[in-house]
Amino acid sequence: MSYFRDNIDAMTGYVPGEQPQAGKFIKLNTNENPYPASAAATQAIATVLQTGLSRYPDPMAEAFRRRAAELHRVAPEWILCGNGSDDLLTVVTRAMVGEGGLIRAPYPSYVLYRHLADIQGAQFEEIPYRPDWSLDDSFADANDNLRLVLLPNPNSPSGTFSSPERIGAIASRLSCPLLVDEAYVDFADEDCVPLVTQHENVVVTRSLSKSYALAGLRFGYVIAQPHLISGLTKVKDSYNCDSLSIAAATAAIDDQSWRADNRRSILATRDRLTASLRDLGFEVPDSHANFVWATHGAASAKSLYEELKDRRILVRYMNFDRWGEGLRITVGSDDQVDACLSMLKTLLK
Amino acid sequence: MSYFRDNIDAMTGYVPGEQPQAGKFIKLNTNENPYPASAAATQAIATVLQTGLSRYPDPMAEAFRRRAAELHRVAPEWILCGNGSDDLLTVVTRAMVGEGGLIRAPYPSYVLYRHLADIQGAQFEEIPYRPDWSLDDSFADANDNLRLVLLPNPNSPSGTFSSPERIGAIASRLSCPLLVDEAYVDFADEDCVPLVTQHENVVVTRSLSKSYALAGLRFGYVIAQPHLISGLTKVKDSYNCDSLSIAAATAAIDDQSWRADNRRSILATRDRLTASLRDLGFEVPDSHANFVWATHGAASAKSLYEELKDRRILVRYMNFDRWGEGLRITVGSDDQVDACLSMLKTLLK
């Protein structure tokens, strides 16, 4: 007899993007920011080290909540912090979806969502995007068993964006919570935080991994109405964020001029990467994130991925059943992107 | 209609010990180590900051696994790291206990266990300790629905210890996993890691919060046979430990002479605290942890807690239904413990 639940035995684990711990790679596979984080974040960590780490952290990370609340023009009771936004996706599914409950997500999107459903012993329904990566109307269809709808916006792997108007209309039709996963939204032009005040079923998650260059820190947060935050608080681990990450994250979001400058650099490189890939014959939907999704009518994405990897350039190869394969390429520094482009040019000759 | 599962709506959240963020308290309520962590831990953090935090951490924290494996004389595949041992308790319950499954724990013990059962929608069975804090034989009784047995050793709030022989005999009788929560074991004389090789159903959890003075860092680990580690790995968040904590934790367990010195100090103070409390009329079971459990026949523990708090000395007041109330007092520095003792002496006059 297995000691694990049947749903755990039946599932395969989520495989995160390759994180080579040795050797030098040009790493364009997991959407990390190519630039160092705000110096304020590092300084905040040094300050914590002076008082030491022997005490437990603030369970609710109030310093961060207050600062994030100002940034988003809500009250601190609308914010909940997590050990990366993955922690918060986990907390939301555990709080809202029991065994046999239904989770809906668009397809193709963030591969982790299915695993979260599997761990809960929940059902998982994928609504395919239309060919132009817009949301199908059936995404908002009623279903008695539906407990949670997950929508990454911008979406991964496509980098495409659904307008807040469109998402608000979907939230109105749904009778369950709609979680808008805004891990990449700082690279877009709009966001869904205003929907949170208008719709009591909208939950927005944010990450400091990408737009604040702090993937190594593990920090994210939820923005939602207080009735939702208080239920989620019951489910999170009591000390889910450590003292160093709370201090660094608070300092990082306090440095909005760093974020604006960084965003400007990434967007300029993204434009250039997109245009160059199109010149090489790739189809690339307009990206609102810090990566692009590139498919090629003639060349095999798998082969390109492998050839690049042999030359120590890592991009993300993804193959979606009933949809097709492609390369998800992070917007790195100009040098990194140039190295990738010039290698692709050689390979496609 | 609520957006939460019925079991979540029905539960009250776990309330961690008070963590005053402002004001100066002598803090003897959450079993933090009164001394600063090994300088090697701080140094390791400084080193990570030099390379930056923009990259994701190693998902499996292999550097820590290798070092912990050496320390415990097992292979790295026997180790799984977590964001504090609470994260690992969460992962184990999610992996092993579905809705309606039964979790067993002794009573009184770590209050969090019931909450983990509530979050899973599981049943929870408490087996009272015998009056001398030894485990009742029924703790190992068979039950078809039993999925997981949780045993803190040393126990909280009592600080008492069950021998590895006794626990091994219980593991042999159980047909489900037995998790031995060794958060405090570094302050005892023996531990249950040897049982892990002998019993394929024994899981040991460790924390760096207490004996390594790193509560602010959030780092813990599991020691179990590889067939269990691989199932648990499917359930943990992919990047559950951050780059700073992995580096600091690896350096901390590498500095065993710091730990031995620290342990010696804590144990000397614990002996003195225990003897002085007994002189004041408290009943104090022999502690194998970095706290003591003090009950008093004549004085109200609640009043003592409140009077101490008014004087900015925080201890943990606990009141266990069908068992009684008491004060759980952390073994702080000599000065902290003296301040607490002298105030208690005044209050009990």
XYZ file of C-alpha atoms in Angstrom, chain A residues 1 3-5 7-14 16-21 25-27 30-37 42 45-46 49 53-59 83 86-88 90 93-100 110 112 115-116 119-120 147 174-177 184 200-201 207 209-210 213-218 227-245 248 336, chain B residues 1 3-5 7-14 16-21 25-27 30-37 42 45-46 49 53-59 83 86-88 90 93-100 110 112 115-116 119-120 147 174-177 184 200-201 207 209-210 213-218 227-245 248 336:
194
model
C 0.000 0.000 0.000
C 1.515 6.075 1.938
C 0.431 8.786 -0.512
C -3.004 9.876 -1.614
C -4.049 11.713 -6.652
C -0.446 12.247 -5.551
C 0.658 8.806 -6.729
C -1.073 9.396 -10.062
C 0.523 12.766 -10.773
C 3.926 13.554 -12.145
C 5.750 16.355 -10.413
C 5.946 19.848 -11.868
C 10.502 23.898 -13.248
C 12.701 25.429 -15.946
C 16.298 24.256 -15.901
C 18.396 26.002 -13.253
C 21.946 24.941 -14.058
C 23.980 25.337 -10.864
C 24.948 29.709 -19.589
C 23.226 32.576 -21.307
C 20.023 31.920 -19.439
C 12.894 31.199 -16.894
C 12.122 34.885 -17.377
C 14.589 36.193 -14.860
C 15.491 39.849 -15.042
C 18.979 40.318 -16.554
C 19.781 43.316 -14.357
C 20.608 43.409 -10.630
C 17.808 44.408 -8.248
C 20.372 44.684 -0.844
C 19.027 42.882 3.856
C 22.279 44.218 5.302
C 21.612 41.193 9.371
C 17.897 36.364 12.387
C 17.183 34.681 15.708
C 13.668 36.149 16.002
C 10.649 34.962 14.030
C 9.548 37.303 11.230
C 6.378 39.357 11.349
C 3.699 36.747 10.427
C 6.794 33.000 -0.331
C 3.491 30.206 -6.279
C 2.960 30.026 -2.500
C -0.134 32.188 -2.918
C -1.111 27.144 -3.524
C -6.358 26.516 -4.280
C -6.129 24.893 -0.834
C -8.569 27.408 0.596
C -11.130 27.253 -2.189
C -10.999 23.911 -3.977
C -11.734 20.598 -2.306
C -11.493 17.102 -3.775
C -13.571 16.852 -6.941
C 1.080 28.309 -16.866
C 1.815 24.709 -12.776
C -0.350 20.381 -10.797
C -2.089 22.501 -8.174
C -2.445 17.990 -5.584
C -5.905 19.024 -4.359
C -14.644 26.679 -7.605
C -18.603 33.967 -12.931
C -20.038 32.925 -9.581
C -16.668 31.801 -8.235
C -13.359 33.620 -7.654
C 4.374 39.705 -15.647
C -15.612 40.983 -4.887
C -14.618 37.752 -6.655
C 5.467 38.525 -7.992
C 10.651 37.722 -9.227
C 10.504 39.324 -12.643
C 14.719 41.154 -10.346
C 14.249 39.202 -7.107
C 13.519 35.624 -8.211
C 16.086 34.368 -5.702
C 14.241 36.025 -2.825
C 10.818 34.332 -3.194
C -13.261 38.989 3.154
C -11.038 36.931 0.858
C -7.759 37.912 2.502
C -8.975 36.775 5.922
C -9.948 33.324 4.623
C -6.635 32.924 2.826
C -4.747 33.975 5.957
C -6.110 30.922 7.781
C -4.492 28.635 5.216
C -1.043 30.160 4.740
C 1.842 28.946 6.914
C 2.084 31.325 9.857
C 5.614 32.473 9.071
C 5.556 32.043 5.303
C 7.854 35.009 4.564
C 11.272 35.391 6.134
C 12.732 38.539 7.699
C 15.194 39.148 4.870
C 12.643 38.856 2.082
C 14.114 43.509 0.762
C 22.424 38.055 -24.253
C -22.445 31.538 -0.829
C -15.989 31.125 -1.860
C -14.141 28.964 0.677
C -14.357 25.245 1.346
C -13.724 23.112 6.336
C -11.937 26.438 5.857
C -14.994 28.466 6.809
C -15.482 26.295 9.881
C -11.921 26.601 11.187
C -10.349 29.405 13.139
C -6.888 30.359 12.014
C -3.778 29.246 13.863
C 1.229 32.066 16.348
C 2.930 33.340 19.500
C 2.947 37.110 19.855
C 5.648 38.785 17.781
C 5.630 42.382 18.973
C 7.135 44.491 16.196
C 10.168 43.044 25.420
C 12.070 40.317 27.150
C 10.754 37.718 24.760
C 8.251 31.542 21.090
C 11.395 29.558 21.853
C 13.770 31.707 19.903
C 17.454 31.324 20.617
C 18.741 34.285 22.668
C 22.146 34.284 20.968
C 23.054 35.430 17.446
C 23.482 32.730 14.796
C 25.676 35.856 7.919
C 24.285 35.700 2.908
C 26.773 38.459 2.123
C 24.338 39.277 -2.302
C 19.114 37.704 -6.351
C 17.812 37.943 -9.904
C 18.154 34.197 -10.564
C 15.794 31.548 -9.215
C 17.227 29.448 -6.399
C 18.182 25.798 -6.756
C 14.763 24.035 -6.541
C 10.593 27.002 4.109
C 6.021 24.185 9.129
C 6.250 24.132 5.316
C 7.265 20.481 5.488
C 2.136 21.152 5.388
C -0.197 16.361 5.266
C -1.121 17.473 1.733
C 0.708 14.516 0.232
C -0.655 11.859 2.563
C -4.017 12.880 3.980
C -7.114 13.448 1.855
C -10.539 14.670 2.963
C -11.906 12.470 5.727
C 1.886 21.396 18.969
C -0.652 23.699 14.664
C -5.080 23.292 11.908
C -3.226 21.244 9.302
C -7.165 22.685 6.207
C -7.087 19.230 4.596
C -3.115 8.162 7.288
C 1.683 1.490 12.732
C 0.765 0.834 9.112
C 0.968 4.534 8.162
C 3.787 7.102 8.302
C 13.782 20.880 19.506
C 10.399 2.848 6.047
C 7.422 4.665 7.587
C 14.190 23.108 12.021
C 14.841 28.114 13.940
C 15.786 27.091 17.453
C 19.161 30.686 16.026
C 17.674 31.219 12.559
C 13.918 31.601 13.138
C 13.920 34.701 10.931
C 15.354 32.727 8.005
C 12.646 30.014 7.645
C 10.501 6.574 -1.712
C 8.905 9.097 0.651
C 11.094 12.038 -0.356
C 10.165 11.632 -4.025
C 6.435 11.711 -3.289
C 6.815 14.772 -1.056
C 8.862 16.526 -3.731
C 5.852 16.440 -6.065
C 3.826 18.440 -3.552
C 6.250 21.116 -2.395
C 6.330 24.462 -4.219
C 9.094 24.230 -6.826
C 11.145 27.091 -5.392
C 10.166 26.767 -1.740
C 13.541 27.864 -0.341
C 15.201 31.125 -1.329
C 18.844 31.630 -2.297
C 19.751 33.428 0.927
C 18.259 30.831 3.240
C 22.880 30.533 5.280
C 16.511 37.445 30.534
